[in-house]
Amino acid sequence: MGAGDGEGGERMTTEQTAGETAERHVRVVLVDDHRMFRTGVQAEIGATDRTGVEVVGEAADVDQAVTVITATRPEVVLLDVHLPGGGGVEVLRRCASLMTGQESPVRFLALSVSDAAEDVIGVIRGGARGYVTKTITGGDLVDAIFRIKDGDAVFSPRLAGFVLDAFASTDAPPVDEDLDRLTQREREVLRLIARGYAYKEIAKQLFISVKTVESHVSAVLRKLQLSNRHELTRWATARRLV
């Protein structure tokens, strides 16, 4: 009888687990301009029978993102901050009406390599419910997705402090006209240059060519009226962009 009870208990546990997995389900759109990264995330979290996450669409730029999100109406969007066409903030602006639905609002979770305060604050002001960096594990990302679906706010360690500091002040942060001249990609290159990365290292991290990095640096120097990377580093450090 003991053996029989054990088998019955085991079957019941298995059935309960399967039932819980079936009930735990969320539809997700993945927005990132790096195809290899999207493929990796899909492989990590997209096994629906195991994670409960169903990736219903992907996009590589702002226009694609708005089209896919509007067509599929996912529950959660994993959104990169730096995208061709205006960045994650532009996606949020153009999808604002989808975030206010009473019955099935689309919620956004920023997933980015950047941990810069202005990026975090920018997308949260735009309507994102959370912000995690790409160092997050697959299991933690799945957990974050379900928490966002349920209406929670989710942040990687220390990033929540940026948001608390920003919203604790009644004064809006001053507009930096010099920084606003730069595109999202130019800001990303600027930050890596200021952190001491070589052109080859930047190219590898951003999945672009060394020549493209050089073009971005030249554009940044021209727009900011600086002469070399040493002046650029001092400029970025003074604005706490490093």
CSV table of N, CA, C and O in Angstrom, one decimal, residues 56-176:
chain,number,residue,atom,x,y,z
A,56,VAL,N,4.9,36.1,-29.1
A,56,VAL,CA,3.9,36.2,-30.2
A,56,VAL,C,4.4,37.1,-31.3
A,56,VAL,O,3.8,37.2,-32.3
A,57,GLY,N,5.6,37.8,-31.1
A,57,GLY,CA,6.1,38.7,-32.1
A,57,GLY,C,7.4,39.2,-31.8
A,57,GLY,O,7.8,39.3,-30.6
A,58,GLU,N,8.1,39.7,-32.8
A,58,GLU,CA,9.5,40.3,-32.6
A,58,GLU,C,9.6,41.5,-33.5
A,58,GLU,O,8.9,41.6,-34.5
A,59,ALA,N,10.4,42.4,-33.1
A,59,ALA,CA,10.6,43.6,-33.9
A,59,ALA,C,12.1,44.2,-33.6
A,59,ALA,O,12.7,44.0,-32.6
A,60,ALA,N,12.6,44.8,-34.7
A,60,ALA,CA,14.0,45.3,-34.6
A,60,ALA,C,14.1,46.8,-34.6
A,60,ALA,O,15.2,47.3,-34.4
A,61,ASP,N,13.0,47.5,-34.9
A,61,ASP,CA,13.1,49.0,-34.8
A,61,ASP,C,11.7,49.5,-34.4
A,61,ASP,O,10.8,48.8,-34.1
A,62,VAL,N,11.7,50.9,-34.3
A,62,VAL,CA,10.5,51.5,-33.7
A,62,VAL,C,9.2,51.2,-34.6
A,62,VAL,O,8.2,50.8,-34.0
A,63,ASP,N,9.3,51.4,-35.9
A,63,ASP,CA,8.1,51.2,-36.7
A,63,ASP,C,7.6,49.7,-36.7
A,63,ASP,O,6.4,49.5,-36.6
A,64,GLN,N,8.6,48.8,-36.7
A,64,GLN,CA,8.2,47.4,-36.6
A,64,GLN,C,7.5,47.1,-35.3
A,64,GLN,O,6.5,46.4,-35.2
A,65,ALA,N,8.1,47.7,-34.2
A,65,ALA,CA,7.6,47.4,-32.9
A,65,ALA,C,6.2,47.9,-32.8
A,65,ALA,O,5.3,47.2,-32.3
A,66,VAL,N,5.9,49.1,-33.2
A,66,VAL,CA,4.5,49.6,-33.1
A,66,VAL,C,3.5,48.8,-33.9
A,66,VAL,O,2.4,48.5,-33.5
A,67,THR,N,4.0,48.4,-35.1
A,67,THR,CA,3.1,47.5,-35.9
A,67,THR,C,2.8,46.2,-35.3
A,67,THR,O,1.6,45.7,-35.2
A,68,VAL,N,3.8,45.5,-34.8
A,68,VAL,CA,3.7,44.2,-34.2
A,68,VAL,C,2.9,44.3,-32.9
A,68,VAL,O,2.0,43.4,-32.6
A,69,ILE,N,3.2,45.3,-32.1
A,69,ILE,CA,2.5,45.4,-30.8
A,69,ILE,C,1.0,45.7,-31.0
A,69,ILE,O,0.1,45.1,-30.4
A,70,THR,N,0.7,46.6,-32.0
A,70,THR,CA,-0.7,46.9,-32.3
A,70,THR,C,-1.5,45.7,-32.8
A,70,THR,O,-2.6,45.5,-32.5
A,71,ALA,N,-0.8,44.9,-33.6
A,71,ALA,CA,-1.4,43.7,-34.2
A,71,ALA,C,-1.7,42.6,-33.3
A,71,ALA,O,-2.7,41.9,-33.3
A,72,THR,N,-0.7,42.4,-32.4
A,72,THR,CA,-0.8,41.2,-31.5
A,72,THR,C,-1.4,41.5,-30.1
A,72,THR,O,-1.8,40.6,-29.4
A,73,ARG,N,-1.3,42.7,-29.7
A,73,ARG,CA,-1.8,43.1,-28.3
A,73,ARG,C,-1.3,42.2,-27.3
A,73,ARG,O,-2.1,41.5,-26.6
A,74,PRO,N,0.0,42.1,-27.1
A,74,PRO,CA,0.6,41.2,-26.0
A,74,PRO,C,0.3,41.8,-24.6
A,74,PRO,O,-0.1,42.9,-24.5
A,75,GLU,N,0.5,41.0,-23.7
A,75,GLU,CA,0.3,41.4,-22.3
A,75,GLU,C,1.6,42.1,-21.8
A,75,GLU,O,1.5,43.1,-21.0
A,76,VAL,N,2.7,41.7,-22.3
A,76,VAL,CA,4.0,42.3,-21.9
A,76,VAL,C,4.9,42.5,-23.1
A,76,VAL,O,5.0,41.6,-24.0
A,77,VAL,N,5.6,43.6,-23.2
A,77,VAL,CA,6.6,43.9,-24.2
A,77,VAL,C,7.9,44.0,-23.6
A,77,VAL,O,8.1,44.8,-22.7
A,78,LEU,N,8.9,43.2,-24.0
A,78,LEU,CA,10.3,43.4,-23.6
A,78,LEU,C,10.9,44.4,-24.6
A,78,LEU,O,11.0,44.1,-25.8
A,79,LEU,N,11.3,45.5,-24.1
A,79,LEU,CA,11.6,46.7,-24.9
A,79,LEU,C,13.1,47.1,-24.7
A,79,LEU,O,13.4,47.5,-23.6
A,80,ASP,N,13.9,47.1,-25.7
A,80,ASP,CA,15.2,47.6,-25.7
A,80,ASP,C,15.1,49.2,-25.7
A,80,ASP,O,14.2,49.8,-26.3
A,81,VAL,N,16.1,49.8,-25.0
A,81,VAL,CA,16.0,51.3,-24.9
A,81,VAL,C,16.5,51.9,-26.2
A,81,VAL,O,16.0,52.9,-26.6
A,82,HIS,N,17.6,51.4,-26.8
A,82,HIS,CA,18.2,52.0,-27.9
A,82,HIS,C,17.8,51.2,-29.2
A,82,HIS,O,18.2,50.1,-29.4
A,83,LEU,N,16.9,51.9,-30.0
A,83,LEU,CA,16.4,51.2,-31.2
A,83,LEU,C,16.5,52.2,-32.4
A,83,LEU,O,16.3,53.4,-32.2
A,84,PRO,N,16.7,51.7,-33.6
A,84,PRO,CA,16.6,52.6,-34.7
A,84,PRO,C,15.2,53.2,-34.9
A,84,PRO,O,14.2,52.5,-34.6
A,85,GLY,N,15.1,54.5,-35.2
A,85,GLY,CA,13.8,55.1,-35.4
A,85,GLY,C,13.3,55.9,-34.2
A,85,GLY,O,12.2,56.4,-34.2
A,86,GLY,N,14.2,56.1,-33.2
A,86,GLY,CA,13.8,57.0,-32.1
A,86,GLY,C,13.9,56.4,-30.7
A,86,GLY,O,13.6,57.0,-29.7
A,87,GLY,N,14.2,55.1,-30.6
A,87,GLY,CA,14.5,54.5,-29.3
A,87,GLY,C,13.2,54.0,-28.6
A,87,GLY,O,12.1,54.1,-29.1
A,88,GLY,N,13.4,53.3,-27.5
A,88,GLY,CA,12.3,52.7,-26.7
A,88,GLY,C,11.2,53.8,-26.3
A,88,GLY,O,10.0,53.5,-26.2
A,89,VAL,N,11.7,55.0,-26.0
A,89,VAL,CA,10.8,56.1,-25.6
A,89,VAL,C,9.8,56.4,-26.7
A,89,VAL,O,8.6,56.7,-26.4
A,90,GLU,N,10.2,56.3,-27.9
A,90,GLU,CA,9.3,56.6,-29.1
A,90,GLU,C,8.3,55.5,-29.2
A,90,GLU,O,7.1,55.8,-29.5
A,91,VAL,N,8.7,54.3,-29.0
A,91,VAL,CA,7.7,53.1,-29.0
A,91,VAL,C,6.7,53.4,-27.9
A,91,VAL,O,5.5,53.2,-28.2
A,92,LEU,N,7.1,53.7,-26.7
A,92,LEU,CA,6.1,54.0,-25.6
A,92,LEU,C,5.2,55.1,-26.0
A,92,LEU,O,4.0,55.1,-25.7
A,93,ARG,N,5.7,56.2,-26.6
A,93,ARG,CA,4.9,57.3,-27.0
A,93,ARG,C,3.8,56.9,-28.0
A,93,ARG,O,2.6,57.3,-27.8
A,94,ARG,N,4.2,56.1,-29.0
A,94,ARG,CA,3.3,55.8,-30.0
A,94,ARG,C,2.3,54.6,-29.6
A,94,ARG,O,1.3,54.4,-30.2
A,95,CYS,N,2.6,54.0,-28.5
A,95,CYS,CA,1.7,52.9,-28.0
A,95,CYS,C,1.0,53.3,-26.7
A,95,CYS,O,0.5,52.5,-26.0
A,96,ALA,N,1.0,54.6,-26.4
A,96,ALA,CA,0.5,55.1,-25.1
A,96,ALA,C,-1.0,54.7,-25.0
A,96,ALA,O,-1.4,54.3,-23.9
A,97,SER,N,-1.8,54.7,-26.0
A,97,SER,CA,-3.2,54.4,-25.9
A,97,SER,C,-3.4,52.9,-25.5
A,97,SER,O,-4.4,52.5,-24.9
A,98,LEU,N,-2.4,52.0,-25.9
A,98,LEU,CA,-2.6,50.6,-25.6
A,98,LEU,C,-2.3,50.3,-24.1
A,98,LEU,O,-2.6,49.2,-23.6
A,99,MET,N,-1.6,51.2,-23.5
A,99,MET,CA,-1.2,51.0,-22.1
A,99,MET,C,-2.4,51.3,-21.1
A,99,MET,O,-2.3,51.0,-19.9
A,100,THR,N,-3.4,52.0,-21.6
A,100,THR,CA,-4.5,52.5,-20.7
A,100,THR,C,-5.7,51.6,-20.8
A,100,THR,O,-6.7,52.0,-20.1
A,101,GLY,N,-5.7,50.6,-21.5
A,101,GLY,CA,-6.9,49.7,-21.6
A,101,GLY,C,-7.2,49.1,-20.3
A,101,GLY,O,-6.4,48.6,-19.6
A,102,GLN,N,-8.5,49.2,-19.9
A,102,GLN,CA,-8.9,48.7,-18.6
A,102,GLN,C,-8.9,47.2,-18.5
A,102,GLN,O,-8.5,46.6,-17.5
A,103,GLU,N,-9.3,46.5,-19.5
A,103,GLU,CA,-9.4,45.0,-19.5
A,103,GLU,C,-8.0,44.3,-19.8
A,103,GLU,O,-7.6,43.4,-19.1
A,104,SER,N,-7.4,44.8,-20.8
A,104,SER,CA,-6.1,44.1,-21.2
A,104,SER,C,-5.1,45.1,-21.7
A,104,SER,O,-4.7,45.2,-22.9
A,105,PRO,N,-4.5,45.9,-20.7
A,105,PRO,CA,-3.5,46.8,-21.1
A,105,PRO,C,-2.2,46.2,-21.5
A,105,PRO,O,-1.9,45.1,-21.0
A,106,VAL,N,-1.5,46.8,-22.4
A,106,VAL,CA,-0.1,46.3,-22.8
A,106,VAL,C,0.8,46.9,-21.8
A,106,VAL,O,0.9,48.2,-21.7
A,107,ARG,N,1.6,46.1,-21.2
A,107,ARG,CA,2.6,46.6,-20.2
A,107,ARG,C,4.0,46.4,-20.7
A,107,ARG,O,4.3,45.4,-21.4
A,108,PHE,N,4.9,47.3,-20.4
A,108,PHE,CA,6.3,47.3,-21.0
A,108,PHE,C,7.3,47.1,-19.9
A,108,PHE,O,7.3,47.8,-18.8
A,109,LEU,N,8.3,46.2,-20.2
A,109,LEU,CA,9.4,46.0,-19.3
A,109,LEU,C,10.7,46.3,-20.2
A,109,LEU,O,10.9,45.6,-21.2
A,110,ALA,N,11.4,47.3,-19.8
A,110,ALA,CA,12.7,47.7,-20.5
A,110,ALA,C,13.7,46.6,-20.2
A,110,ALA,O,13.9,46.2,-19.1
A,111,LEU,N,14.4,46.1,-21.3
A,111,LEU,CA,15.5,45.1,-21.2
A,111,LEU,C,16.6,45.7,-22.0
A,111,LEU,O,16.6,45.7,-23.2
A,112,SER,N,17.7,46.1,-21.3
A,112,SER,CA,18.7,46.9,-22.0
A,112,SER,C,20.1,46.6,-21.4
A,112,SER,O,20.2,46.2,-20.2
A,113,VAL,N,21.1,46.8,-22.2
A,113,VAL,CA,22.5,46.7,-21.8
A,113,VAL,C,22.8,47.9,-20.9
A,113,VAL,O,23.8,47.9,-20.1
A,114,SER,N,22.1,49.0,-21.2
A,114,SER,CA,22.4,50.3,-20.5
A,114,SER,C,21.9,50.3,-19.1
A,114,SER,O,20.8,49.9,-18.8
A,115,ASP,N,22.7,50.9,-18.1
A,115,ASP,CA,22.3,51.1,-16.8
A,115,ASP,C,22.4,52.5,-16.4
A,115,ASP,O,22.6,52.9,-15.2
A,116,ALA,N,22.3,53.4,-17.4
A,116,ALA,CA,22.5,54.8,-17.2
A,116,ALA,C,21.2,55.4,-16.7
A,116,ALA,O,20.1,55.1,-17.1
A,117,ALA,N,21.3,56.3,-15.7
A,117,ALA,CA,20.1,56.9,-15.1
A,117,ALA,C,19.2,57.6,-16.0
A,117,ALA,O,17.9,57.4,-15.9
A,118,GLU,N,19.7,58.3,-17.0
A,118,GLU,CA,18.8,59.0,-18.0
A,118,GLU,C,18.0,58.0,-18.8
A,118,GLU,O,16.8,58.3,-19.2
A,119,ASP,N,18.5,56.8,-19.1
A,119,ASP,CA,17.8,55.8,-19.9
A,119,ASP,C,16.7,55.2,-19.0
A,119,ASP,O,15.6,55.0,-19.5
A,120,VAL,N,17.0,54.9,-17.8
A,120,VAL,CA,16.0,54.3,-16.9
A,120,VAL,C,14.9,55.3,-16.6
A,120,VAL,O,13.7,55.0,-16.8
A,121,ILE,N,15.2,56.5,-16.3
A,121,ILE,CA,14.2,57.5,-16.0
A,121,ILE,C,13.3,57.8,-17.2
A,121,ILE,O,12.1,58.0,-17.2
A,122,GLY,N,14.0,57.9,-18.4
A,122,GLY,CA,13.3,58.2,-19.6
A,122,GLY,C,12.2,57.2,-20.0
A,122,GLY,O,11.1,57.6,-20.3
A,123,VAL,N,12.5,55.9,-19.9
A,123,VAL,CA,11.4,54.9,-20.3
A,123,VAL,C,10.4,54.8,-19.2
A,123,VAL,O,9.2,54.5,-19.5
A,124,ILE,N,10.8,55.0,-17.9
A,124,ILE,CA,9.8,55.0,-16.8
A,124,ILE,C,8.8,56.2,-17.0
A,124,ILE,O,7.6,56.0,-16.8
A,125,ARG,N,9.3,57.3,-17.3
A,125,ARG,CA,8.5,58.5,-17.5
A,125,ARG,C,7.6,58.2,-18.7
A,125,ARG,O,6.4,58.7,-18.8
A,126,GLY,N,8.1,57.4,-19.7
A,126,GLY,CA,7.3,57.1,-20.9
A,126,GLY,C,6.2,56.1,-20.6
A,126,GLY,O,5.3,55.9,-21.5
A,127,GLY,N,6.2,55.4,-19.5
A,127,GLY,CA,5.2,54.5,-19.2
A,127,GLY,C,5.6,53.1,-18.9
A,127,GLY,O,4.7,52.2,-18.6
A,128,ALA,N,6.9,52.7,-19.1
A,128,ALA,CA,7.3,51.4,-18.8
A,128,ALA,C,7.1,51.0,-17.3
A,128,ALA,O,7.2,51.9,-16.4
A,129,ARG,N,6.8,49.8,-17.0
A,129,ARG,CA,6.5,49.3,-15.6
A,129,ARG,C,7.8,48.9,-14.9
A,129,ARG,O,7.8,48.6,-13.7
A,130,GLY,N,8.9,48.7,-15.6
A,130,GLY,CA,10.1,48.2,-15.0
A,130,GLY,C,11.3,48.3,-15.9
A,130,GLY,O,11.1,48.7,-17.1
A,131,TYR,N,12.5,48.0,-15.4
A,131,TYR,CA,13.7,48.1,-16.2
A,131,TYR,C,14.7,47.1,-15.6
A,131,TYR,O,15.1,47.2,-14.4
A,132,VAL,N,15.1,46.2,-16.5
A,132,VAL,CA,16.1,45.2,-16.1
A,132,VAL,C,17.3,45.2,-17.1
A,132,VAL,O,17.0,45.5,-18.3
A,133,THR,N,18.5,44.9,-16.7
A,133,THR,CA,19.6,44.9,-17.6
A,133,THR,C,19.8,43.5,-18.2
A,133,THR,O,19.2,42.5,-17.6
A,134,LYS,N,20.5,43.4,-19.2
A,134,LYS,CA,20.7,42.1,-20.0
A,134,LYS,C,21.6,41.1,-19.2
A,134,LYS,O,21.8,40.0,-19.8
A,135,THR,N,22.0,41.5,-18.0
A,135,THR,CA,22.8,40.5,-17.2
A,135,THR,C,21.8,39.6,-16.5
A,135,THR,O,22.2,38.6,-15.8
A,136,ILE,N,20.5,39.8,-16.5
A,136,ILE,CA,19.5,39.1,-15.8
A,136,ILE,C,19.5,37.6,-16.3
A,136,ILE,O,19.7,37.3,-17.5
A,137,THR,N,19.2,36.7,-15.4
A,137,THR,CA,19.1,35.3,-15.8
A,137,THR,C,17.8,35.0,-16.4
A,137,THR,O,16.8,35.7,-16.3
A,138,GLY,N,17.7,33.9,-17.1
A,138,GLY,CA,16.5,33.5,-17.8
A,138,GLY,C,15.3,33.3,-16.8
A,138,GLY,O,14.2,33.8,-17.0
A,139,GLY,N,15.6,32.7,-15.7
A,139,GLY,CA,14.6,32.4,-14.7
A,139,GLY,C,14.1,33.7,-14.1
A,139,GLY,O,12.9,33.9,-13.9
A,140,ASP,N,15.0,34.6,-13.8
A,140,ASP,CA,14.6,35.9,-13.2
A,140,ASP,C,13.8,36.7,-14.2
A,140,ASP,O,12.9,37.5,-13.8
A,141,LEU,N,14.2,36.6,-15.5
A,141,LEU,CA,13.4,37.4,-16.5
A,141,LEU,C,12.0,36.9,-16.6
A,141,LEU,O,11.1,37.7,-16.8
A,142,VAL,N,11.8,35.6,-16.6
A,142,VAL,CA,10.5,35.0,-16.7
A,142,VAL,C,9.7,35.5,-15.5
A,142,VAL,O,8.5,35.9,-15.6
A,143,ASP,N,10.3,35.5,-14.3
A,143,ASP,CA,9.6,36.0,-13.1
A,143,ASP,C,9.2,37.4,-13.2
A,143,ASP,O,8.1,37.9,-12.9
A,144,ALA,N,10.1,38.2,-13.8
A,144,ALA,CA,9.9,39.7,-14.0
A,144,ALA,C,8.7,39.9,-14.9
A,144,ALA,O,7.9,40.8,-14.7
A,145,ILE,N,8.7,39.1,-16.0
A,145,ILE,CA,7.6,39.2,-17.0
A,145,ILE,C,6.2,39.0,-16.3
A,145,ILE,O,5.3,39.8,-16.6
A,146,PHE,N,6.1,38.0,-15.5
A,146,PHE,CA,4.8,37.7,-14.9
A,146,PHE,C,4.5,38.7,-13.8
A,146,PHE,O,3.3,39.1,-13.7
A,147,ARG,N,5.5,39.3,-13.2
A,147,ARG,CA,5.2,40.3,-12.2
A,147,ARG,C,4.7,41.6,-12.9
A,147,ARG,O,3.8,42.3,-12.5
A,148,ILE,N,5.3,41.9,-14.1
A,148,ILE,CA,4.9,43.1,-14.9
A,148,ILE,C,3.5,42.8,-15.3
A,148,ILE,O,2.6,43.7,-15.3
A,149,LYS,N,3.2,41.6,-15.8
A,149,LYS,CA,1.8,41.3,-16.3
A,149,LYS,C,0.8,41.6,-15.2
A,149,LYS,O,-0.3,42.0,-15.4
A,150,ASP,N,1.2,41.2,-13.9
A,150,ASP,CA,0.3,41.4,-12.8
A,150,ASP,C,0.2,42.8,-12.3
A,150,ASP,O,-0.5,43.1,-11.3
A,151,GLY,N,1.0,43.7,-12.9
A,151,GLY,CA,0.9,45.1,-12.5
A,151,GLY,C,2.0,45.6,-11.5
A,151,GLY,O,2.0,46.8,-11.1
A,152,ASP,N,2.9,44.7,-11.2
A,152,ASP,CA,4.0,45.1,-10.3
A,152,ASP,C,5.0,46.0,-11.1
A,152,ASP,O,5.0,46.0,-12.3
A,153,ALA,N,5.9,46.6,-10.4
A,153,ALA,CA,7.1,47.3,-10.9
A,153,ALA,C,8.3,46.5,-10.6
A,153,ALA,O,8.5,46.0,-9.5
A,154,VAL,N,9.2,46.3,-11.6
A,154,VAL,CA,10.4,45.5,-11.5
A,154,VAL,C,11.6,46.2,-11.9
A,154,VAL,O,11.6,46.8,-13.0
A,155,PHE,N,12.7,46.2,-11.1
A,155,PHE,CA,13.9,46.8,-11.5
A,155,PHE,C,15.1,46.0,-11.1
A,155,PHE,O,15.0,45.3,-10.1
A,156,SER,N,16.2,46.0,-11.9
A,156,SER,CA,17.4,45.4,-11.5
A,156,SER,C,17.9,46.2,-10.2
A,156,SER,O,17.6,47.3,-10.0
A,157,PRO,N,18.8,45.5,-9.4
A,157,PRO,CA,19.3,46.1,-8.3
A,157,PRO,C,20.0,47.5,-8.6
A,157,PRO,O,20.6,47.6,-9.6
A,158,ARG,N,19.8,48.5,-7.8
A,158,ARG,CA,20.3,49.8,-7.8
A,158,ARG,C,19.6,50.7,-8.8
A,158,ARG,O,19.6,52.0,-8.6
A,159,LEU,N,18.9,50.2,-9.8
A,159,LEU,CA,18.3,51.0,-10.8
A,159,LEU,C,17.0,51.7,-10.2
A,159,LEU,O,16.6,52.8,-10.6
A,160,ALA,N,16.4,51.0,-9.3
A,160,ALA,CA,15.2,51.6,-8.6
A,160,ALA,C,15.5,52.9,-7.9
A,160,ALA,O,14.7,53.8,-7.9
A,161,GLY,N,16.8,53.1,-7.5
A,161,GLY,CA,17.2,54.3,-6.8
A,161,GLY,C,17.1,55.5,-7.8
A,161,GLY,O,16.8,56.6,-7.3
A,162,PHE,N,17.5,55.3,-9.0
A,162,PHE,CA,17.4,56.4,-10.0
A,162,PHE,C,16.0,56.9,-10.1
A,162,PHE,O,15.7,58.1,-10.1
A,163,VAL,N,15.0,55.9,-10.1
A,163,VAL,CA,13.6,56.3,-10.3
A,163,VAL,C,13.1,57.0,-9.0
A,163,VAL,O,12.4,58.1,-9.1
A,164,LEU,N,13.4,56.5,-7.9
A,164,LEU,CA,13.0,57.1,-6.6
A,164,LEU,C,13.6,58.5,-6.5
A,164,LEU,O,12.9,59.5,-6.1
A,165,ASP,N,14.8,58.7,-6.9
A,165,ASP,CA,15.4,60.0,-6.8
A,165,ASP,C,14.8,61.0,-7.7
A,165,ASP,O,14.5,62.2,-7.4
A,166,ALA,N,14.5,60.5,-8.9
A,166,ALA,CA,13.9,61.4,-10.0
A,166,ALA,C,12.5,61.8,-9.6
A,166,ALA,O,12.1,63.0,-9.8
A,167,PHE,N,11.7,60.9,-9.1
A,167,PHE,CA,10.3,61.2,-8.8
A,167,PHE,C,10.1,61.8,-7.4
A,167,PHE,O,9.0,62.3,-7.1
A,168,ALA,N,11.1,61.7,-6.6
A,168,ALA,CA,11.0,62.4,-5.2
A,168,ALA,C,11.1,63.9,-5.4
A,168,ALA,O,10.6,64.6,-4.5
A,169,SER,N,11.7,64.3,-6.4
A,169,SER,CA,11.9,65.8,-6.6
A,169,SER,C,10.6,66.3,-7.4
A,169,SER,O,10.1,65.7,-8.3
A,170,THR,N,10.1,67.5,-6.9
A,170,THR,CA,9.0,68.1,-7.6
A,170,THR,C,9.4,68.8,-8.8
A,170,THR,O,8.6,69.2,-9.6
A,171,ASP,N,10.7,69.1,-8.9
A,171,ASP,CA,11.2,69.8,-10.1
A,171,ASP,C,11.6,68.9,-11.2
A,171,ASP,O,12.2,67.9,-11.0
A,172,ALA,N,11.2,69.2,-12.4
A,172,ALA,CA,11.5,68.4,-13.6
A,172,ALA,C,13.0,68.6,-13.8
A,172,ALA,O,13.6,69.6,-13.6
A,173,PRO,N,13.7,67.5,-14.3
A,173,PRO,CA,15.1,67.6,-14.5
A,173,PRO,C,15.4,68.6,-15.7
A,173,PRO,O,14.6,68.7,-16.6
A,174,PRO,N,16.4,69.4,-15.6
A,174,PRO,CA,16.7,70.3,-16.6
A,174,PRO,C,17.0,69.7,-18.0
A,174,PRO,O,17.6,68.6,-18.0
A,175,VAL,N,16.6,70.3,-19.0
A,175,VAL,CA,16.9,69.8,-20.4
A,175,VAL,C,18.3,70.1,-20.8
A,175,VAL,O,18.8,71.2,-20.7
A,176,ASP,N,19.0,69.1,-21.2
A,176,ASP,CA,20.4,69.2,-21.6
A,176,ASP,C,20.4,69.3,-23.1
A,176,ASP,O,20.3,68.3,-23.8
